[in-house]
Amino acid sequence: MGETVRATAERIGKLEVQGARNVAVAAIKALQSLAKTTKAKTRKSLLAELCEARTLLFNARETEPLMRNAVRWVINQVEDSDERNVTELADLVYASSEKFQKNLAASKERIAEIGAKRIRDGYTIFTHCHSSTVSHILARAKTEGKIFEVVCTETRPAFQGRITAKEMLSLGMKTTFIVDSAARSFMHEIDVVVVGADAVTSEGNVVNKIGSSTIAVLAHEARKPFYVVSELLKFDPATLYGEYERIEERNRDEIWKEAPLELNVRNPAFDVTPRDLIHGIICEEGIVAPQSVAEVMHRIYPWVFE
Ligand code: RUB
């Protein structure tokens, strides 16, 4: 087992790597370094190492179907191959990871191209947490010469909103930073809400950073469009077969280190935004209704259902 897989899983668990895309990329990069350093002598032992890596990575964070789909796909390439030579198989792991990352990068560009069209001159865009995909859309719109402002929440308890705020400032965007509980006070001043996604279920509901569903309700109340930006591979196939997407519950210390011990402190990392509150899902295939995501998945990524 390459130490890097263990180290990567730990970094993911500690939020040193955050955001679904970054988590997925870190995970398959760890498989690449496993492929480079493996001492496995047989196909069977390489597969055993890969399976151990899969368990470590899957357990790093619960609500990460993009990472699970990515790792599964890479390992499937080895399982489906008739190759017996370990060096060849290790090369296959490396090349497959590379291919997956290229596909992910292409999706990101396509999403940015599509999403940027929804941003008009003079808009104020509301976002929550830090989504590298949302940031990329905003950067693209800016490059296209659009003039707009961003309002972002700080995103308690881990303050990922600060990453977004700094990114927006570095792009030269006029940016307003608010506490999460101020969302309703600002909803009337904005034009559109755009958030990322960690998971999309078969029914078209979206799992994203805790507070996203509250913001969706507020957007609905204020009659502002609420868009979710998501690569299709954030779809969780297990939800099609009845599983609920598991919501990661993090350590209470993230909220209040010195909290009285008898106090029940809860720290769910994500919540579920029901599809009825979502205007559209901006993905690499276009802007789709949440209800259509499963169908689009079947068409574009049939292997996810295998
Ligand atoms: C991050 C978060 C992001 C999504 C999408 O949560 O909820 O909106 O992961 O990000 P955390 P991306 O900080 O707990 O990982 O678009 O980069 O995949």
PDB file of C-alpha atoms and ligand atoms in Angstrom:
ATOM      1  CA  MET A   1       0.000   0.000   0.000  1.00  0.00           C
ATOM      2  CA  GLY A   2       1.500   3.312  -1.069  1.00  0.00           C
ATOM      3  CA  GLU A   3       1.738   5.626   1.934  1.00  0.00           C
ATOM      4  CA  THR A   4       0.367   8.343  -0.322  1.00  0.00           C
ATOM      5  CA  VAL A   5      -3.078   6.741  -0.415  1.00  0.00           C
ATOM      6  CA  ARG A   6      -3.191   6.764   3.379  1.00  0.00           C
ATOM      7  CA  ALA A   7      -1.818  10.313   3.520  1.00  0.00           C
ATOM      8  CA  THR A   8      -4.275  11.477   0.866  1.00  0.00           C
ATOM      9  CA  ALA A   9      -7.212   9.904   2.688  1.00  0.00           C
ATOM     10  CA  GLU A  10      -6.104  11.710   5.849  1.00  0.00           C
ATOM     11  CA  ARG A  11      -5.776  15.043   4.073  1.00  0.00           C
ATOM     12  CA  ILE A  12      -9.251  14.589   2.611  1.00  0.00           C
ATOM     13  CA  GLY A  13     -10.692  13.713   6.025  1.00  0.00           C
ATOM     14  CA  LYS A  14      -9.114  16.796   7.608  1.00  0.00           C
ATOM     15  CA  LEU A  15     -10.491  19.088   4.853  1.00  0.00           C
ATOM     16  CA  GLU A  16      -6.980  19.931   3.733  1.00  0.00           C
ATOM     17  CA  VAL A  17      -8.399  18.979   0.358  1.00  0.00           C
ATOM     18  CA  GLN A  18     -11.958  20.264   0.046  1.00  0.00           C
ATOM     19  CA  GLY A  19     -14.664  20.363  -2.588  1.00  0.00           C
ATOM     20  CA  ALA A  20     -15.940  17.303  -4.423  1.00  0.00           C
ATOM     21  CA  ARG A  21     -13.820  17.795  -7.551  1.00  0.00           C
ATOM     22  CA  ASN A  22     -10.572  18.369  -5.657  1.00  0.00           C
ATOM     23  CA  VAL A  23     -11.314  15.363  -3.473  1.00  0.00           C
ATOM     24  CA  ALA A  24     -11.905  13.129  -6.506  1.00  0.00           C
ATOM     25  CA  VAL A  25      -8.764  14.342  -8.262  1.00  0.00           C
ATOM     26  CA  ALA A  26      -6.646  13.859  -5.118  1.00  0.00           C
ATOM     27  CA  ALA A  27      -8.016  10.322  -4.745  1.00  0.00           C
ATOM     28  CA  ILE A  28      -7.177   9.201  -8.257  1.00  0.00           C
ATOM     29  CA  LYS A  29      -3.800  10.913  -8.135  1.00  0.00           C
ATOM     30  CA  ALA A  30      -3.141   8.771  -5.071  1.00  0.00           C
ATOM     31  CA  LEU A  31      -3.985   5.706  -7.186  1.00  0.00           C
ATOM     32  CA  GLN A  32      -1.485   6.947  -9.756  1.00  0.00           C
ATOM     33  CA  SER A  33       1.257   7.126  -7.172  1.00  0.00           C
ATOM     34  CA  LEU A  34       0.256   3.666  -5.942  1.00  0.00           C
ATOM     35  CA  ALA A  35       0.684   2.455  -9.523  1.00  0.00           C
ATOM     36  CA  LYS A  36       4.171   3.972  -9.648  1.00  0.00           C
ATOM     37  CA  THR A  37       5.383   2.599  -6.335  1.00  0.00           C
ATOM     38  CA  THR A  38       3.626  -0.762  -6.046  1.00  0.00           C
ATOM     39  CA  LYS A  39       5.712  -3.793  -5.140  1.00  0.00           C
ATOM     40  CA  ALA A  40       2.918  -6.149  -6.167  1.00  0.00           C
ATOM     41  CA  LYS A  41       4.215  -9.207  -8.042  1.00  0.00           C
ATOM     42  CA  THR A  42       0.920 -10.576  -9.265  1.00  0.00           C
ATOM     43  CA  ARG A  43      -2.323  -9.259 -10.705  1.00  0.00           C
ATOM     44  CA  LYS A  44      -4.121 -10.554  -7.613  1.00  0.00           C
ATOM     45  CA  SER A  45      -1.905  -8.659  -5.181  1.00  0.00           C
ATOM     46  CA  LEU A  46      -2.144  -5.433  -7.212  1.00  0.00           C
ATOM     47  CA  LEU A  47      -5.925  -5.724  -7.160  1.00  0.00           C
ATOM     48  CA  ALA A  48      -5.814  -6.361  -3.412  1.00  0.00           C
ATOM     49  CA  GLU A  49      -3.788  -3.148  -2.969  1.00  0.00           C
ATOM     50  CA  LEU A  50      -6.234  -1.223  -5.103  1.00  0.00           C
ATOM     51  CA  CYS A  51      -9.177  -2.544  -3.090  1.00  0.00           C
ATOM     52  CA  GLU A  52      -7.498  -1.541   0.155  1.00  0.00           C
ATOM     53  CA  ALA A  53      -6.875   1.913  -1.306  1.00  0.00           C
ATOM     54  CA  ARG A  54     -10.524   2.122  -2.344  1.00  0.00           C
ATOM     55  CA  THR A  55     -11.694   1.382   1.203  1.00  0.00           C
ATOM     56  CA  LEU A  56      -9.358   3.996   2.691  1.00  0.00           C
ATOM     57  CA  LEU A  57     -10.429   6.645   0.200  1.00  0.00           C
ATOM     58  CA  PHE A  58     -14.160   5.870   0.406  1.00  0.00           C
ATOM     59  CA  ASN A  59     -14.010   6.124   4.189  1.00  0.00           C
ATOM     60  CA  ALA A  60     -12.199   9.468   4.097  1.00  0.00           C
ATOM     61  CA  ARG A  61     -15.460  11.322   3.420  1.00  0.00           C
ATOM     62  CA  GLU A  62     -18.896   9.803   3.113  1.00  0.00           C
ATOM     63  CA  THR A  63     -20.727  12.173   0.807  1.00  0.00           C
ATOM     64  CA  GLU A  64     -18.439  12.043  -2.216  1.00  0.00           C
ATOM     65  CA  PRO A  65     -19.942  10.079  -5.134  1.00  0.00           C
ATOM     66  CA  LEU A  66     -17.659  11.786  -7.667  1.00  0.00           C
ATOM     67  CA  MET A  67     -14.672  10.363  -5.830  1.00  0.00           C
ATOM     68  CA  ARG A  68     -16.355   6.954  -5.568  1.00  0.00           C
ATOM     69  CA  ASN A  69     -17.254   6.946  -9.278  1.00  0.00           C
ATOM     70  CA  ALA A  70     -13.709   8.001 -10.188  1.00  0.00           C
ATOM     71  CA  VAL A  71     -11.974   5.370  -8.054  1.00  0.00           C
ATOM     72  CA  ARG A  72     -14.431   2.677  -9.142  1.00  0.00           C
ATOM     73  CA  TRP A  73     -13.878   3.485 -12.816  1.00  0.00           C
ATOM     74  CA  VAL A  74     -10.093   3.311 -12.544  1.00  0.00           C
ATOM     75  CA  ILE A  75     -10.182  -0.016 -10.674  1.00  0.00           C
ATOM     76  CA  ASN A  76     -12.753  -1.384 -13.141  1.00  0.00           C
ATOM     77  CA  GLN A  77     -10.268  -0.845 -15.971  1.00  0.00           C
ATOM     78  CA  VAL A  78      -7.906  -3.278 -14.240  1.00  0.00           C
ATOM     79  CA  GLU A  79     -10.640  -5.760 -13.331  1.00  0.00           C
ATOM     80  CA  ASP A  80     -11.970  -5.768 -16.903  1.00  0.00           C
ATOM     81  CA  SER A  81      -8.537  -6.236 -18.465  1.00  0.00           C
ATOM     82  CA  ASP A  82      -7.190  -9.691 -19.398  1.00  0.00           C
ATOM     83  CA  GLU A  83      -3.630  -8.494 -18.854  1.00  0.00           C
ATOM     84  CA  ARG A  84      -1.604 -10.586 -16.360  1.00  0.00           C
ATOM     85  CA  ASN A  85       1.636  -8.585 -16.380  1.00  0.00           C
ATOM     86  CA  VAL A  86       1.737  -6.383 -13.247  1.00  0.00           C
ATOM     87  CA  THR A  87       3.812  -3.622 -14.830  1.00  0.00           C
ATOM     88  CA  GLU A  88       1.306  -3.364 -17.673  1.00  0.00           C
ATOM     89  CA  LEU A  89      -1.570  -3.315 -15.188  1.00  0.00           C
ATOM     90  CA  ALA A  90       0.087  -0.628 -13.076  1.00  0.00           C
ATOM     91  CA  ASP A  91       0.542   1.412 -16.270  1.00  0.00           C
ATOM     92  CA  LEU A  92      -3.154   0.908 -16.947  1.00  0.00           C
ATOM     93  CA  VAL A  93      -4.033   2.333 -13.509  1.00  0.00           C
ATOM     94  CA  TYR A  94      -1.847   5.329 -14.236  1.00  0.00           C
ATOM     95  CA  ALA A  95      -3.223   5.932 -17.721  1.00  0.00           C
ATOM     96  CA  SER A  96      -6.849   5.429 -16.633  1.00  0.00           C
ATOM     97  CA  SER A  97      -6.458   7.951 -13.823  1.00  0.00           C
ATOM     98  CA  GLU A  98      -4.974  10.373 -16.284  1.00  0.00           C
ATOM     99  CA  LYS A  99      -7.868   9.821 -18.689  1.00  0.00           C
ATOM    100  CA  PHE A 100     -10.443  10.360 -15.945  1.00  0.00           C
ATOM    101  CA  GLN A 101      -8.792  13.626 -14.910  1.00  0.00           C
ATOM    102  CA  LYS A 102      -8.763  14.828 -18.517  1.00  0.00           C
ATOM    103  CA  ASN A 103     -12.456  14.037 -18.836  1.00  0.00           C
ATOM    104  CA  LEU A 104     -13.157  15.902 -15.603  1.00  0.00           C
ATOM    105  CA  ALA A 105     -11.177  18.915 -16.796  1.00  0.00           C
ATOM    106  CA  ALA A 106     -13.080  18.922 -20.096  1.00  0.00           C
ATOM    107  CA  SER A 107     -16.408  18.787 -18.199  1.00  0.00           C
ATOM    108  CA  LYS A 108     -15.309  21.734 -16.089  1.00  0.00           C
ATOM    109  CA  GLU A 109     -14.575  23.801 -19.192  1.00  0.00           C
ATOM    110  CA  ARG A 110     -17.873  22.865 -20.803  1.00  0.00           C
ATOM    111  CA  ILE A 111     -19.776  23.697 -17.608  1.00  0.00           C
ATOM    112  CA  ALA A 112     -18.016  27.068 -17.443  1.00  0.00           C
ATOM    113  CA  GLU A 113     -18.908  27.794 -21.047  1.00  0.00           C
ATOM    114  CA  ILE A 114     -22.573  26.982 -20.440  1.00  0.00           C
ATOM    115  CA  GLY A 115     -22.835  28.535 -16.974  1.00  0.00           C
ATOM    116  CA  ALA A 116     -21.173  31.804 -17.953  1.00  0.00           C
ATOM    117  CA  LYS A 117     -24.008  32.423 -20.417  1.00  0.00           C
ATOM    118  CA  ARG A 118     -26.426  32.659 -17.481  1.00  0.00           C
ATOM    119  CA  ILE A 119     -24.487  35.556 -16.028  1.00  0.00           C
ATOM    120  CA  ARG A 120     -25.539  38.909 -17.363  1.00  0.00           C
ATOM    121  CA  ASP A 121     -23.883  42.276 -17.098  1.00  0.00           C
ATOM    122  CA  GLY A 122     -24.893  44.032 -13.918  1.00  0.00           C
ATOM    123  CA  TYR A 123     -25.842  40.834 -12.077  1.00  0.00           C
ATOM    124  CA  THR A 124     -25.153  40.142  -8.443  1.00  0.00           C
ATOM    125  CA  ILE A 125     -24.496  36.451  -7.885  1.00  0.00           C
ATOM    126  CA  PHE A 126     -25.001  34.751  -4.558  1.00  0.00           C
ATOM    127  CA  THR A 127     -22.924  31.705  -3.708  1.00  0.00           C
ATOM    128  CA  HIS A 128     -22.275  29.507  -0.696  1.00  0.00           C
ATOM    129  CA  CYS A 129     -19.204  27.585   0.445  1.00  0.00           C
ATOM    130  CA  HIS A 130     -16.381  27.016  -2.026  1.00  0.00           C
ATOM    131  CA  SER A 131     -17.019  25.209  -5.268  1.00  0.00           C
ATOM    132  CA  SER A 132     -14.124  25.145  -7.714  1.00  0.00           C
ATOM    133  CA  THR A 133     -16.687  24.644 -10.486  1.00  0.00           C
ATOM    134  CA  VAL A 134     -18.716  27.719  -9.519  1.00  0.00           C
ATOM    135  CA  SER A 135     -15.514  29.763  -9.251  1.00  0.00           C
ATOM    136  CA  HIS A 136     -14.535  28.586 -12.710  1.00  0.00           C
ATOM    137  CA  ILE A 137     -17.852  29.728 -14.190  1.00  0.00           C
ATOM    138  CA  LEU A 138     -17.480  33.136 -12.589  1.00  0.00           C
ATOM    139  CA  ALA A 139     -13.877  33.425 -13.790  1.00  0.00           C
ATOM    140  CA  ARG A 140     -14.983  32.547 -17.301  1.00  0.00           C
ATOM    141  CA  ALA A 141     -17.792  35.132 -17.260  1.00  0.00           C
ATOM    142  CA  LYS A 142     -15.292  37.710 -16.071  1.00  0.00           C
ATOM    143  CA  THR A 143     -12.862  36.771 -18.870  1.00  0.00           C
ATOM    144  CA  GLU A 144     -15.707  37.227 -21.324  1.00  0.00           C
ATOM    145  CA  GLY A 145     -15.875  40.823 -20.143  1.00  0.00           C
ATOM    146  CA  LYS A 146     -19.025  40.636 -18.059  1.00  0.00           C
ATOM    147  CA  ILE A 147     -19.298  43.021 -15.147  1.00  0.00           C
ATOM    148  CA  PHE A 148     -20.993  41.587 -12.086  1.00  0.00           C
ATOM    149  CA  GLU A 149     -20.727  41.303  -8.307  1.00  0.00           C
ATOM    150  CA  VAL A 150     -20.576  38.351  -5.971  1.00  0.00           C
ATOM    151  CA  VAL A 151     -22.068  37.867  -2.530  1.00  0.00           C
ATOM    152  CA  CYS A 152     -20.670  34.912  -0.638  1.00  0.00           C
ATOM    153  CA  THR A 153     -21.371  33.425   2.735  1.00  0.00           C
ATOM    154  CA  GLU A 154     -18.589  32.683   5.199  1.00  0.00           C
ATOM    155  CA  THR A 155     -19.880  29.077   5.459  1.00  0.00           C
ATOM    156  CA  ARG A 156     -19.686  27.931   9.042  1.00  0.00           C
ATOM    157  CA  PRO A 157     -18.121  26.001  10.595  1.00  0.00           C
ATOM    158  CA  ALA A 158     -15.067  25.577   8.343  1.00  0.00           C
ATOM    159  CA  PHE A 159     -15.218  28.983   6.578  1.00  0.00           C
ATOM    160  CA  GLN A 160     -14.784  27.704   3.025  1.00  0.00           C
ATOM    161  CA  GLY A 161     -16.480  30.953   1.938  1.00  0.00           C
ATOM    162  CA  ARG A 162     -13.193  32.692   2.665  1.00  0.00           C
ATOM    163  CA  ILE A 163     -11.568  30.668  -0.118  1.00  0.00           C
ATOM    164  CA  THR A 164     -14.305  31.816  -2.501  1.00  0.00           C
ATOM    165  CA  ALA A 165     -14.002  35.431  -1.366  1.00  0.00           C
ATOM    166  CA  LYS A 166     -10.231  35.459  -1.872  1.00  0.00           C
ATOM    167  CA  GLU A 167     -10.563  33.836  -5.296  1.00  0.00           C
ATOM    168  CA  MET A 168     -13.150  36.404  -6.359  1.00  0.00           C
ATOM    169  CA  LEU A 169     -10.977  39.283  -5.173  1.00  0.00           C
ATOM    170  CA  SER A 170      -7.977  37.888  -7.026  1.00  0.00           C
ATOM    171  CA  LEU A 171     -10.119  37.898 -10.160  1.00  0.00           C
ATOM    172  CA  GLY A 172     -10.896  41.553  -9.535  1.00  0.00           C
ATOM    173  CA  MET A 173     -14.552  40.940  -8.721  1.00  0.00           C
ATOM    174  CA  LYS A 174     -16.478  43.245  -6.400  1.00  0.00           C
ATOM    175  CA  THR A 175     -17.232  40.822  -3.566  1.00  0.00           C
ATOM    176  CA  THR A 176     -19.388  41.071  -0.451  1.00  0.00           C
ATOM    177  CA  PHE A 177     -18.833  38.650   2.403  1.00  0.00           C
ATOM    178  CA  ILE A 178     -21.668  37.860   4.827  1.00  0.00           C
ATOM    179  CA  VAL A 179     -22.368  35.510   7.714  1.00  0.00           C
ATOM    180  CA  ASP A 180     -24.572  32.569   6.764  1.00  0.00           C
ATOM    181  CA  SER A 181     -27.486  33.854   8.817  1.00  0.00           C
ATOM    182  CA  ALA A 182     -27.555  37.102   6.790  1.00  0.00           C
ATOM    183  CA  ALA A 183     -28.565  35.237   3.634  1.00  0.00           C
ATOM    184  CA  ARG A 184     -32.218  36.300   3.796  1.00  0.00           C
ATOM    185  CA  SER A 185     -31.300  39.959   4.306  1.00  0.00           C
ATOM    186  CA  PHE A 186     -29.368  39.943   1.049  1.00  0.00           C
ATOM    187  CA  MET A 187     -31.600  37.743  -1.088  1.00  0.00           C
ATOM    188  CA  HIS A 188     -33.568  40.711  -2.443  1.00  0.00           C
ATOM    189  CA  GLU A 189     -30.386  42.423  -3.626  1.00  0.00           C
ATOM    190  CA  ILE A 190     -29.151  39.568  -5.786  1.00  0.00           C
ATOM    191  CA  ASP A 191     -30.143  38.234  -9.197  1.00  0.00           C
ATOM    192  CA  VAL A 192     -29.245  34.582  -9.122  1.00  0.00           C
ATOM    193  CA  VAL A 193     -27.944  31.936  -6.733  1.00  0.00           C
ATOM    194  CA  VAL A 194     -25.303  29.523  -7.990  1.00  0.00           C
ATOM    195  CA  VAL A 195     -23.960  26.726  -5.784  1.00  0.00           C
ATOM    196  CA  GLY A 196     -21.942  23.569  -6.338  1.00  0.00           C
ATOM    197  CA  ALA A 197     -22.863  19.980  -5.529  1.00  0.00           C
ATOM    198  CA  ASP A 198     -21.402  17.024  -3.737  1.00  0.00           C
ATOM    199  CA  ALA A 199     -24.032  14.547  -4.803  1.00  0.00           C
ATOM    200  CA  VAL A 200     -27.033  14.365  -7.093  1.00  0.00           C
ATOM    201  CA  THR A 201     -29.625  11.699  -6.372  1.00  0.00           C
ATOM    202  CA  SER A 202     -31.700   9.686  -8.827  1.00  0.00           C
ATOM    203  CA  GLU A 203     -34.702  11.861  -7.990  1.00  0.00           C
ATOM    204  CA  GLY A 204     -32.780  15.019  -8.831  1.00  0.00           C
ATOM    205  CA  ASN A 205     -32.247  16.241  -5.288  1.00  0.00           C
ATOM    206  CA  VAL A 206     -28.874  17.818  -4.600  1.00  0.00           C
ATOM    207  CA  VAL A 207     -26.558  17.349  -1.653  1.00  0.00           C
ATOM    208  CA  ASN A 208     -24.270  20.298  -1.012  1.00  0.00           C
ATOM    209  CA  LYS A 209     -22.688  22.183   1.883  1.00  0.00           C
ATOM    210  CA  ILE A 210     -24.903  22.559   4.919  1.00  0.00           C
ATOM    211  CA  GLY A 211     -27.067  25.641   4.499  1.00  0.00           C
ATOM    212  CA  SER A 212     -27.557  25.224   0.747  1.00  0.00           C
ATOM    213  CA  SER A 213     -31.152  24.063   1.177  1.00  0.00           C
ATOM    214  CA  THR A 214     -31.942  27.027   3.434  1.00  0.00           C
ATOM    215  CA  ILE A 215     -30.569  29.348   0.757  1.00  0.00           C
ATOM    216  CA  ALA A 216     -32.705  27.538  -1.833  1.00  0.00           C
ATOM    217  CA  VAL A 217     -35.821  28.168   0.282  1.00  0.00           C
ATOM    218  CA  LEU A 218     -34.859  31.830   0.605  1.00  0.00           C
ATOM    219  CA  ALA A 219     -34.284  32.106  -3.147  1.00  0.00           C
ATOM    220  CA  HIS A 220     -37.699  30.542  -3.724  1.00  0.00           C
ATOM    221  CA  GLU A 221     -39.322  32.997  -1.329  1.00  0.00           C
ATOM    222  CA  ALA A 222     -37.606  35.926  -3.061  1.00  0.00           C
ATOM    223  CA  ARG A 223     -38.349  34.460  -6.509  1.00  0.00           C
ATOM    224  CA  LYS A 224     -34.712  34.277  -7.499  1.00  0.00           C
ATOM    225  CA  PRO A 225     -33.385  31.436  -9.642  1.00  0.00           C
ATOM    226  CA  PHE A 226     -31.344  28.830  -7.784  1.00  0.00           C
ATOM    227  CA  TYR A 227     -28.888  26.965 -10.000  1.00  0.00           C
ATOM    228  CA  VAL A 228     -26.737  24.003  -9.091  1.00  0.00           C
ATOM    229  CA  VAL A 229     -23.469  23.466 -10.909  1.00  0.00           C
ATOM    230  CA  SER A 230     -22.457  19.830 -11.071  1.00  0.00           C
ATOM    231  CA  GLU A 231     -20.466  17.398 -13.172  1.00  0.00           C
ATOM    232  CA  LEU A 232     -22.749  14.507 -14.090  1.00  0.00           C
ATOM    233  CA  LEU A 233     -20.433  12.107 -12.285  1.00  0.00           C
ATOM    234  CA  LYS A 234     -21.560  13.517  -8.954  1.00  0.00           C
ATOM    235  CA  PHE A 235     -24.643  11.405  -9.540  1.00  0.00           C
ATOM    236  CA  ASP A 236     -24.838   8.632  -6.969  1.00  0.00           C
ATOM    237  CA  PRO A 237     -26.094   5.415  -8.625  1.00  0.00           C
ATOM    238  CA  ALA A 238     -26.843   3.812  -5.239  1.00  0.00           C
ATOM    239  CA  THR A 239     -29.730   6.288  -4.784  1.00  0.00           C
ATOM    240  CA  LEU A 240     -31.429   4.738  -7.814  1.00  0.00           C
ATOM    241  CA  TYR A 241     -31.592   1.444  -5.947  1.00  0.00           C
ATOM    242  CA  GLY A 242     -33.131   2.962  -2.838  1.00  0.00           C
ATOM    243  CA  GLU A 243     -30.114   4.007  -0.788  1.00  0.00           C
ATOM    244  CA  TYR A 244     -30.176   7.416   0.833  1.00  0.00           C
ATOM    245  CA  GLU A 245     -27.116   9.565   0.203  1.00  0.00           C
ATOM    246  CA  ARG A 246     -25.248   9.473   3.504  1.00  0.00           C
ATOM    247  CA  ILE A 247     -24.661  12.875   5.060  1.00  0.00           C
ATOM    248  CA  GLU A 248     -21.284  13.175   6.681  1.00  0.00           C
ATOM    249  CA  GLU A 249     -21.412  14.315  10.294  1.00  0.00           C
ATOM    250  CA  ARG A 250     -18.199  15.968  11.372  1.00  0.00           C
ATOM    251  CA  ASN A 251     -16.492  16.494  14.705  1.00  0.00           C
ATOM    252  CA  ARG A 252     -18.254  18.784  17.207  1.00  0.00           C
ATOM    253  CA  ASP A 253     -14.942  20.586  17.847  1.00  0.00           C
ATOM    254  CA  GLU A 254     -15.253  22.243  14.451  1.00  0.00           C
ATOM    255  CA  ILE A 255     -18.225  24.167  15.834  1.00  0.00           C
ATOM    256  CA  TRP A 256     -17.209  24.818  19.442  1.00  0.00           C
ATOM    257  CA  LYS A 257     -14.028  23.368  20.911  1.00  0.00           C
ATOM    258  CA  GLU A 258     -14.794  24.235  24.540  1.00  0.00           C
ATOM    259  CA  ALA A 259     -18.495  23.352  24.371  1.00  0.00           C
ATOM    260  CA  PRO A 260     -19.897  21.913  27.630  1.00  0.00           C
ATOM    261  CA  LEU A 261     -19.639  18.143  27.367  1.00  0.00           C
ATOM    262  CA  GLU A 262     -23.309  17.606  28.218  1.00  0.00           C
ATOM    263  CA  LEU A 263     -24.289  19.804  25.281  1.00  0.00           C
ATOM    264  CA  ASN A 264     -25.454  17.928  22.231  1.00  0.00           C
ATOM    265  CA  VAL A 265     -23.514  19.538  19.366  1.00  0.00           C
ATOM    266  CA  ARG A 266     -24.375  18.342  15.874  1.00  0.00           C
ATOM    267  CA  ASN A 267     -22.260  19.070  12.813  1.00  0.00           C
ATOM    268  CA  PRO A 268     -23.693  17.708   9.550  1.00  0.00           C
ATOM    269  CA  ALA A 269     -21.473  18.790   6.658  1.00  0.00           C
ATOM    270  CA  PHE A 270     -24.145  18.735   3.964  1.00  0.00           C
ATOM    271  CA  ASP A 271     -27.877  19.012   3.430  1.00  0.00           C
ATOM    272  CA  VAL A 272     -30.341  18.033   0.731  1.00  0.00           C
ATOM    273  CA  THR A 273     -31.945  20.598  -1.541  1.00  0.00           C
ATOM    274  CA  PRO A 274     -35.144  19.159  -2.989  1.00  0.00           C
ATOM    275  CA  ARG A 275     -35.396  19.285  -6.757  1.00  0.00           C
ATOM    276  CA  ASP A 276     -38.487  21.535  -6.663  1.00  0.00           C
ATOM    277  CA  LEU A 277     -36.318  24.379  -5.401  1.00  0.00           C
ATOM    278  CA  ILE A 278     -33.740  23.950  -8.148  1.00  0.00           C
ATOM    279  CA  HIS A 279     -34.097  25.995 -11.336  1.00  0.00           C
ATOM    280  CA  GLY A 280     -31.644  23.835 -13.249  1.00  0.00           C
ATOM    281  CA  ILE A 281     -28.540  21.741 -12.970  1.00  0.00           C
ATOM    282  CA  ILE A 282     -25.687  23.147 -15.009  1.00  0.00           C
ATOM    283  CA  CYS A 283     -23.686  20.151 -16.164  1.00  0.00           C
ATOM    284  CA  GLU A 284     -21.419  19.268 -19.085  1.00  0.00           C
ATOM    285  CA  GLU A 285     -24.438  18.198 -21.167  1.00  0.00           C
ATOM    286  CA  GLY A 286     -26.196  21.533 -20.705  1.00  0.00           C
ATOM    287  CA  ILE A 287     -28.683  22.952 -18.230  1.00  0.00           C
ATOM    288  CA  VAL A 288     -30.954  20.087 -17.313  1.00  0.00           C
ATOM    289  CA  ALA A 289     -34.007  19.757 -15.113  1.00  0.00           C
ATOM    290  CA  PRO A 290     -33.103  17.903 -11.926  1.00  0.00           C
ATOM    291  CA  GLN A 291     -35.675  15.254 -12.842  1.00  0.00           C
ATOM    292  CA  SER A 292     -33.775  14.429 -16.051  1.00  0.00           C
ATOM    293  CA  VAL A 293     -30.382  13.826 -14.519  1.00  0.00           C
ATOM    294  CA  ALA A 294     -30.775  10.043 -14.166  1.00  0.00           C
ATOM    295  CA  GLU A 295     -31.825   9.765 -17.804  1.00  0.00           C
ATOM    296  CA  VAL A 296     -28.887  11.880 -19.004  1.00  0.00           C
ATOM    297  CA  MET A 297     -26.562   9.749 -16.878  1.00  0.00           C
ATOM    298  CA  HIS A 298     -27.848   6.586 -18.528  1.00  0.00           C
ATOM    299  CA  ARG A 299     -27.041   8.101 -21.899  1.00  0.00           C
ATOM    300  CA  ILE A 300     -23.607   9.558 -21.140  1.00  0.00           C
ATOM    301  CA  TYR A 301     -22.154   7.345 -18.399  1.00  0.00           C
ATOM    302  CA  PRO A 302     -23.937   3.957 -18.587  1.00  0.00           C
ATOM    303  CA  TRP A 303     -21.027   2.242 -16.751  1.00  0.00           C
ATOM    304  CA  VAL A 304     -22.029   4.051 -13.541  1.00  0.00           C
ATOM    305  CA  PHE A 305     -25.065   1.769 -13.302  1.00  0.00           C
ATOM    306  CA  GLU A 306     -23.141  -1.483 -13.784  1.00  0.00           C
TER     307      GLU A 306
HETATM  308  C1  RUB B   1     -17.648  21.760  -0.494  1.00  0.00           C
HETATM  309  C2  RUB B   1     -18.960  21.940  -1.177  1.00  0.00           C
HETATM  310  C3  RUB B   1     -18.901  22.320  -2.633  1.00  0.00           C
HETATM  311  C4  RUB B   1     -19.001  21.057  -3.480  1.00  0.00           C
HETATM  312  C5  RUB B   1     -18.700  21.337  -4.944  1.00  0.00           C
HETATM  313  O1  RUB B   1     -17.756  21.152   0.781  1.00  0.00           O
HETATM  314  O2  RUB B   1     -20.019  21.730  -0.643  1.00  0.00           O
HETATM  315  O3  RUB B   1     -19.964  23.149  -2.980  1.00  0.00           O
HETATM  316  O4  RUB B   1     -18.079  20.083  -3.020  1.00  0.00           O
HETATM  317  O5  RUB B   1     -17.347  21.699  -5.112  1.00  0.00           O
HETATM  318  P1  RUB B   1     -16.426  20.787   1.591  1.00  0.00           P
HETATM  319  P2  RUB B   1     -16.618  21.491  -6.510  1.00  0.00           P
HETATM  320  O6  RUB B   1     -15.632  22.060   1.719  1.00  0.00           O
HETATM  321  O7  RUB B   1     -16.910  20.264   2.896  1.00  0.00           O
HETATM  322  O8  RUB B   1     -15.686  19.743   0.802  1.00  0.00           O
HETATM  323  O9  RUB B   1     -17.431  22.263  -7.506  1.00  0.00           O
HETATM  324  O10 RUB B   1     -15.245  22.051  -6.311  1.00  0.00           O
HETATM  325  O11 RUB B   1     -16.621  20.033  -6.812  1.00  0.00           O
END
